[in-house]
Coordinates of C-alpha atoms in Angstrom, one line a residue:
M1 CA -0.9 12.6 2.6
T2 CA -3.7 13.2 0.2
R3 CA -1.8 11.5 -2.6
F4 CA -0.8 8.6 -0.4
A5 CA -4.4 8.1 0.7
D6 CA -5.7 8.3 -2.9
I7 CA -3.2 5.7 -4.1
L8 CA -3.7 3.4 -1.1
Y9 CA -7.4 3.6 -0.2
R10 CA -9.1 4.6 -3.5
A11 CA -6.9 2.9 -6.1
K12 CA -6.0 0.1 -3.7
D13 CA -2.4 0.1 -5.0
V14 CA -0.6 -0.9 -1.8
R15 CA 2.8 -1.5 -3.4
R16 CA 2.9 1.9 -5.2
A17 CA 1.7 3.8 -2.1
F18 CA 4.2 2.2 0.2
D19 CA 7.1 2.3 -2.4
D20 CA 6.5 6.0 -3.0
F21 CA 5.7 7.3 0.5
V22 CA 7.0 4.9 3.2
V23 CA 10.6 4.4 4.3
P24 CA 12.0 0.9 4.2
D25 CA 12.5 0.6 8.0
Y26 CA 9.0 1.9 8.8
V27 CA 7.8 1.1 12.4
Q28 CA 4.5 -0.7 12.6
H29 CA 2.5 -0.7 15.9
N30 CA -0.3 -3.0 14.6
P31 CA 0.5 -6.3 16.4
G32 CA -0.6 -8.3 13.3
I33 CA 2.0 -6.8 11.0
A34 CA 5.8 -6.8 11.3
D35 CA 7.9 -3.7 11.1
G36 CA 9.2 -2.7 7.6
R37 CA 7.7 -1.5 4.4
A38 CA 8.1 -4.9 2.8
S39 CA 6.1 -6.6 5.6
A40 CA 3.3 -4.0 5.3
I41 CA 3.0 -4.6 1.6
T42 CA 3.0 -8.4 2.0
S43 CA 0.3 -8.1 4.7
L44 CA -1.9 -5.5 3.1
E45 CA -2.0 -6.5 -0.6
P46 CA -4.3 -9.5 0.0
L47 CA -6.8 -7.3 2.0
F48 CA -6.8 -4.5 -0.5
S49 CA -7.1 -6.8 -3.6
T50 CA -10.1 -8.8 -2.2
P51 CA -12.9 -8.4 -4.7
G52 CA -15.5 -6.0 -3.2
A53 CA -13.1 -4.5 -0.6
T54 CA -14.1 -0.9 0.2
F55 CA -12.1 1.9 1.8
V56 CA -13.7 5.3 1.9
V57 CA -11.6 8.1 3.3
K58 CA -13.7 10.6 5.3
R59 CA -11.0 13.0 6.4
I60 CA -7.3 13.6 6.6
V61 CA -5.9 15.6 9.5
V62 CA -2.2 16.7 9.6
D63 CA -0.6 18.3 12.6
G64 CA 3.1 18.8 12.6
D65 CA 4.8 15.4 12.0
L66 CA 1.5 13.5 12.5
A67 CA -1.2 12.7 10.1
I68 CA -4.5 10.8 10.7
I69 CA -6.6 9.3 7.9
H70 CA -10.1 8.5 9.1
L71 CA -12.0 6.0 7.0
F72 CA -14.6 3.4 6.6
G73 CA -13.0 0.1 5.7
R74 CA -14.5 -3.2 4.6
G75 CA -11.8 -5.7 3.5
D76 CA -14.3 -8.5 3.3
P77 CA -17.6 -7.5 1.6
K78 CA -19.4 -10.2 3.6
T79 CA -18.7 -8.2 6.8
A80 CA -20.1 -4.9 8.1
G81 CA -16.7 -3.3 8.1
G82 CA -15.5 -0.7 10.5
A83 CA -14.3 2.8 11.3
V84 CA -10.6 3.1 11.1
A85 CA -8.2 5.8 12.1
D86 CA -4.7 5.3 10.7
I87 CA -2.2 7.5 12.4
Y88 CA 1.1 8.1 10.7
R89 CA 4.3 9.9 11.8
L90 CA 6.1 11.7 9.0
K91 CA 9.8 12.7 8.6
D92 CA 11.2 14.5 5.6
G93 CA 8.0 13.9 3.6
K94 CA 7.9 10.2 4.2
I95 CA 5.9 7.9 6.5
V96 CA 8.1 6.4 9.2
E97 CA 5.7 5.0 11.7
H98 CA 2.1 3.8 11.9
W99 CA -0.6 3.1 14.5
D100 CA -4.2 2.3 13.9
V101 CA -7.5 2.3 15.8
I102 CA -10.2 0.0 14.5
Q103 CA -13.9 0.1 15.6
P104 CA -16.0 -2.7 14.1
M105 CA -19.5 -1.7 13.0
P106 CA -21.9 -2.7 15.8
Q107 CA -24.8 -5.1 15.3
S108 CA -26.9 -2.8 17.5
S109 CA -26.4 0.5 19.3
K110 CA -27.7 2.4 22.3
T111 CA -27.2 5.6 20.5
P112 CA -29.2 6.8 17.5
T113 CA -25.9 7.8 15.8
P114 CA -23.6 4.8 15.9
C115 CA -20.3 5.0 14.0
S116 CA -22.0 3.5 10.9
E117 CA -24.4 6.4 10.7
Y118 CA -21.7 8.9 11.3
L119 CA -19.4 7.4 8.6
H120 CA -22.1 6.7 6.0
H121 CA -24.3 9.8 6.3
G122 CA -22.5 12.4 8.2
H123 CA -19.7 13.3 5.8
V124 CA -18.9 13.2 2.1
P125 CA -16.0 11.0 1.2
I126 CA -12.8 12.8 0.1
F127 CA -12.4 10.6 -3.0
P128 CA -15.7 9.8 -4.7
Q129 CA -16.0 6.1 -5.6

């Protein structure tokens, strides 16, 4: 998962990451993207190729056949971005299924430690920019 994350989030090479690590009939649970590796590539390449797009991996957790990549993502540099947890199911060393949880950065917070503080200051990124 570390190699996949490096290619996808740091290098922003969507096609290579998906061709190398994702099965063709991959199941996608994000309602904005159709099932299949080709659909994911078509949907994600424009986001990842946007000038100024930023994806900073904070942690990777693997438990059995599940992996979670927790990151800060900003596809459009004009936005505040958000906290993302991409959840992957693995089979025979390949990604076969995906879910995601996305929390936009808040404009204000009732807590002194909103997700933006946690993501920006609480942990060192896995892949230095």
